[in-house]
PDB file of C-alpha atoms in Angstrom:
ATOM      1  CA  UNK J   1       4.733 -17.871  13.007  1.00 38.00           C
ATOM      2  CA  UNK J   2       4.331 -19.881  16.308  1.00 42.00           C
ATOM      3  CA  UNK J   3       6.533 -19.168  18.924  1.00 41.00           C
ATOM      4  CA  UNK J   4       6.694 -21.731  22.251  1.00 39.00           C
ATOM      5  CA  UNK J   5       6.472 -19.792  25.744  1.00 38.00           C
ATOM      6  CA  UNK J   6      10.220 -19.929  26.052  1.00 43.00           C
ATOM      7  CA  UNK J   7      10.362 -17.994  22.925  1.00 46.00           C
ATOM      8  CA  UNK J   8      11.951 -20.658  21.017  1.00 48.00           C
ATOM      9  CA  UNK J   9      11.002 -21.704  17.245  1.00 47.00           C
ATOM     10  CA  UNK J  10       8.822 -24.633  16.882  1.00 48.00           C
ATOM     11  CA  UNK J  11       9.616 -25.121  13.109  1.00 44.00           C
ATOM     12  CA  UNK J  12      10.418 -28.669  12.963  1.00 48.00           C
ATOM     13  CA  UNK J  13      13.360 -27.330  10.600  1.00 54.00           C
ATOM     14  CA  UNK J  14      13.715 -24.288  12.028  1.00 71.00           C
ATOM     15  CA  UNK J  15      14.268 -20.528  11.252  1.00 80.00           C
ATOM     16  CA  UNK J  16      17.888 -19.397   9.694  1.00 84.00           C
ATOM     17  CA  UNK J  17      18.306 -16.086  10.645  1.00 89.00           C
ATOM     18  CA  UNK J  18      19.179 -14.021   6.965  1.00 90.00           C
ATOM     19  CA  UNK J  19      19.514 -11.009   5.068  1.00 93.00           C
ATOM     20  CA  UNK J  20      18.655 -12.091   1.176  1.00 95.00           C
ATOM     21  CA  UNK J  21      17.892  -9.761  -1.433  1.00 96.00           C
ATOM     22  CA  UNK J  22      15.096 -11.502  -3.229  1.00 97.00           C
ATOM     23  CA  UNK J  23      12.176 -10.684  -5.696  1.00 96.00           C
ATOM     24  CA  UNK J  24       8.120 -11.745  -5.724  1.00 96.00           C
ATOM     25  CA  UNK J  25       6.647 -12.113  -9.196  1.00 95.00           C
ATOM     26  CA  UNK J  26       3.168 -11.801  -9.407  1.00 92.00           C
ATOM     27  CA  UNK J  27       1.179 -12.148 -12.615  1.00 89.00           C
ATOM     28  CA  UNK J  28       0.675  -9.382 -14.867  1.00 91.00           C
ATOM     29  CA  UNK J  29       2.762  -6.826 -12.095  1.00 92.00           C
ATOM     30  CA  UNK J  30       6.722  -5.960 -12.622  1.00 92.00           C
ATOM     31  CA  UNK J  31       8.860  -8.133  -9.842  1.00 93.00           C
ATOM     32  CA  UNK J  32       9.468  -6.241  -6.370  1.00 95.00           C
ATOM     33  CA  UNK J  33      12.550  -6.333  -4.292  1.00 96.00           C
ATOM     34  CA  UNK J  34      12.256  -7.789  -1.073  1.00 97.00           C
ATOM     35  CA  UNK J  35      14.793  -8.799   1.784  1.00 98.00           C
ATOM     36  CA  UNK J  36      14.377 -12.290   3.074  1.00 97.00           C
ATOM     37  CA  UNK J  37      14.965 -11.892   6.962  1.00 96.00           C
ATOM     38  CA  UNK J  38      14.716 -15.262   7.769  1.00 94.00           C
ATOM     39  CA  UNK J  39      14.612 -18.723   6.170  1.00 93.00           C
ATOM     40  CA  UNK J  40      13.324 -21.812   6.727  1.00 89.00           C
ATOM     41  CA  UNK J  41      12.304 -24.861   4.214  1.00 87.00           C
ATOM     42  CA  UNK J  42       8.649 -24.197   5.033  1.00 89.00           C
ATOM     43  CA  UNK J  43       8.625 -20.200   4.520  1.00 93.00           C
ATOM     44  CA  UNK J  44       9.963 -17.290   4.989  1.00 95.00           C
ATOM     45  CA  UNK J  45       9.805 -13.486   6.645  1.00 97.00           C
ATOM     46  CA  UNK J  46       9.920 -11.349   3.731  1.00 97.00           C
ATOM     47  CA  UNK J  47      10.764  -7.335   4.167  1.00 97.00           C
ATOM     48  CA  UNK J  48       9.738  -4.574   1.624  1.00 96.00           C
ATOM     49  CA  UNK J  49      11.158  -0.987   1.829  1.00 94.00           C
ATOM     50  CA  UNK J  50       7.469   0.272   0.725  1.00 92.00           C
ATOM     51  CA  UNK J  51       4.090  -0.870   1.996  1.00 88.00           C
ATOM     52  CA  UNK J  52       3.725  -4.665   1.139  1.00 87.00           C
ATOM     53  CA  UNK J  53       2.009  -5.474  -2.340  1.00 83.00           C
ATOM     54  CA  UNK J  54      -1.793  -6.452  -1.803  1.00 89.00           C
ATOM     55  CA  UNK J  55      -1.357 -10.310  -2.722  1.00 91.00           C
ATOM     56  CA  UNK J  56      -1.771 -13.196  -1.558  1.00 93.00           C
ATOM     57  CA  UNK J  57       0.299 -15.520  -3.780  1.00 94.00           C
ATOM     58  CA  UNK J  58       3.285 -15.151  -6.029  1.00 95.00           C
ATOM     59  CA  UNK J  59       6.185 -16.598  -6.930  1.00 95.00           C
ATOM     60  CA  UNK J  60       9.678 -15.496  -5.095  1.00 95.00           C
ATOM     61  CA  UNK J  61      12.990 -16.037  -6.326  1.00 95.00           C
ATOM     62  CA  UNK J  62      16.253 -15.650  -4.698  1.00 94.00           C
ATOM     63  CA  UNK J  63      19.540 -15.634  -7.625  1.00 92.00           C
ATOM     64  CA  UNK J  64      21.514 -15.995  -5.562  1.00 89.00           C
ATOM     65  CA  UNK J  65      20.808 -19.847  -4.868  1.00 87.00           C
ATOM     66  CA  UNK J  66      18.591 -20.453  -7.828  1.00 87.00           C
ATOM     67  CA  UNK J  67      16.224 -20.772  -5.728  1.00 91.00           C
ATOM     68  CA  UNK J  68      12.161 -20.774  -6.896  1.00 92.00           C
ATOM     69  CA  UNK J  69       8.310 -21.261  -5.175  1.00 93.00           C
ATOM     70  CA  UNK J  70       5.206 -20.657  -5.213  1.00 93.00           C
ATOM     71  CA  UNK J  71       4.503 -18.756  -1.972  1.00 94.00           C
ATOM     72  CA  UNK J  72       1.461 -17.964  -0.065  1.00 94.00           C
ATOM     73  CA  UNK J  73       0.580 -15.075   2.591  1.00 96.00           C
ATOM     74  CA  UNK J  74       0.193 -16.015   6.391  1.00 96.00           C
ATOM     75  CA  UNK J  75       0.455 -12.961   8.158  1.00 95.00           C
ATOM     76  CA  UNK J  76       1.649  -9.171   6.785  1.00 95.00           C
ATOM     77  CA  UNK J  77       2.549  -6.204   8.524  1.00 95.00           C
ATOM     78  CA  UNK J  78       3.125  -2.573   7.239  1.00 94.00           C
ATOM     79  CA  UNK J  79       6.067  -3.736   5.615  1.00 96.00           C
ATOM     80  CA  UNK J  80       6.679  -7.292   5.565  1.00 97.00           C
ATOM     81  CA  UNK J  81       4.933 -10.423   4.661  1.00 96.00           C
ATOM     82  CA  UNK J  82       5.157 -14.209   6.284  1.00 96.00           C
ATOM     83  CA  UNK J  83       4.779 -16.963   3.875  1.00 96.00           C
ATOM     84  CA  UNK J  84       4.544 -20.750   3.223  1.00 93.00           C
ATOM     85  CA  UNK J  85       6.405 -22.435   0.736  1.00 93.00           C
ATOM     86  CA  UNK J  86       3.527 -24.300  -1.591  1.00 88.00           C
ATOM     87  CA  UNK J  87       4.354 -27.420  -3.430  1.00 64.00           C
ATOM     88  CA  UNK J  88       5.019 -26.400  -7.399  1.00 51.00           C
ATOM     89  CA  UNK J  89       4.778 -29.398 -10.083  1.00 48.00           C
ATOM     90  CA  UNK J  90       8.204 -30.204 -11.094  1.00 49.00           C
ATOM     91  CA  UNK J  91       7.533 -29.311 -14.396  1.00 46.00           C
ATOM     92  CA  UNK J  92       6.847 -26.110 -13.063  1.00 46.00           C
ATOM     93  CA  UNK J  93      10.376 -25.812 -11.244  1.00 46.00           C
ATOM     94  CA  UNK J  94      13.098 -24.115 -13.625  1.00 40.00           C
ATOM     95  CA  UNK J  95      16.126 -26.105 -13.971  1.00 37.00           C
ATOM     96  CA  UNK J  96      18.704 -26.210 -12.061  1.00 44.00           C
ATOM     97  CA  UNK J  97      16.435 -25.026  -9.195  1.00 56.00           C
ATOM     98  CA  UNK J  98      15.995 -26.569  -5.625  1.00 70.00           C
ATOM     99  CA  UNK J  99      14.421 -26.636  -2.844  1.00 77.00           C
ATOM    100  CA  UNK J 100      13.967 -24.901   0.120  1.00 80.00           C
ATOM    101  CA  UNK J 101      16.266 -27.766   1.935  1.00 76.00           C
ATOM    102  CA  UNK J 102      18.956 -26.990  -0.826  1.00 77.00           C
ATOM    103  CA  UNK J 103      19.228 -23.425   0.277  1.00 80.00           C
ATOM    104  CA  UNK J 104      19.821 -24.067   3.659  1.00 72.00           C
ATOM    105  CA  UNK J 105      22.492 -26.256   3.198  1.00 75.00           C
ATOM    106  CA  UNK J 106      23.923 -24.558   0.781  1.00 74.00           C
ATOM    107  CA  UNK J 107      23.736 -20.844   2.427  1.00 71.00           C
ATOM    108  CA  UNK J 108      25.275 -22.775   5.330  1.00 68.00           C
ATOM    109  CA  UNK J 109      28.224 -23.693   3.167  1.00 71.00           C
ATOM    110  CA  UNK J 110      28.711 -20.200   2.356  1.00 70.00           C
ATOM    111  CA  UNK J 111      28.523 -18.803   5.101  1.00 62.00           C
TER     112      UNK J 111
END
């Protein structure tokens, strides 16, 4: 996730600093817990308590907001996993579900 040499974010949305309990559903695999550490409408930092699952695309959901996407890996470390958001088909989006620009503003409000 690019940094600039100031060490500021260069998101054009930005990074929300955040500490979500989440899940990632992959296909044919029971959901693991994860802890979203930060936020943004383009992807997220994703934290596992055991090594990081071996995938490279799922689905993550966060309750909390109704909140979910299609995801894909950019980087992974030991224990945590960058994504990208990936655009899902809105007949593929549950309803009542957003987008990533709905949980911002709306953690924002509640918080």
């Amino acid at each position: 996730m690019p940094r600039s040499s100031e060490g500021g974010d260069n998101r054009q949305f930005g990074r929300r600093t955040t500490l979500w309990h989440a899940w990632i559903i992959v296909a044919g695999r029971e959901r693991e817990t994860c802890i979203i550490r930060n936020f943004s409408v383009a992807g997220a930092l994703l934290e596992f308590e055991h090594i990081v699952p071996s995938v490279d695309k799922f689905k993550l959901v966060i309750d909390e907001y109704g909140f979910e996407v299609a995801c894909y890996v950019k980087h992974r470390s030991r224990f945590a996993l960058g994504v990208y958001f990936t655009e899902i088909d809105e007949h593929d989006r549950p309803t009542g579900r957003g987008t990533a620009a709905d949980v911002v503003i709306r953690a924002q409000r509640d918080h």
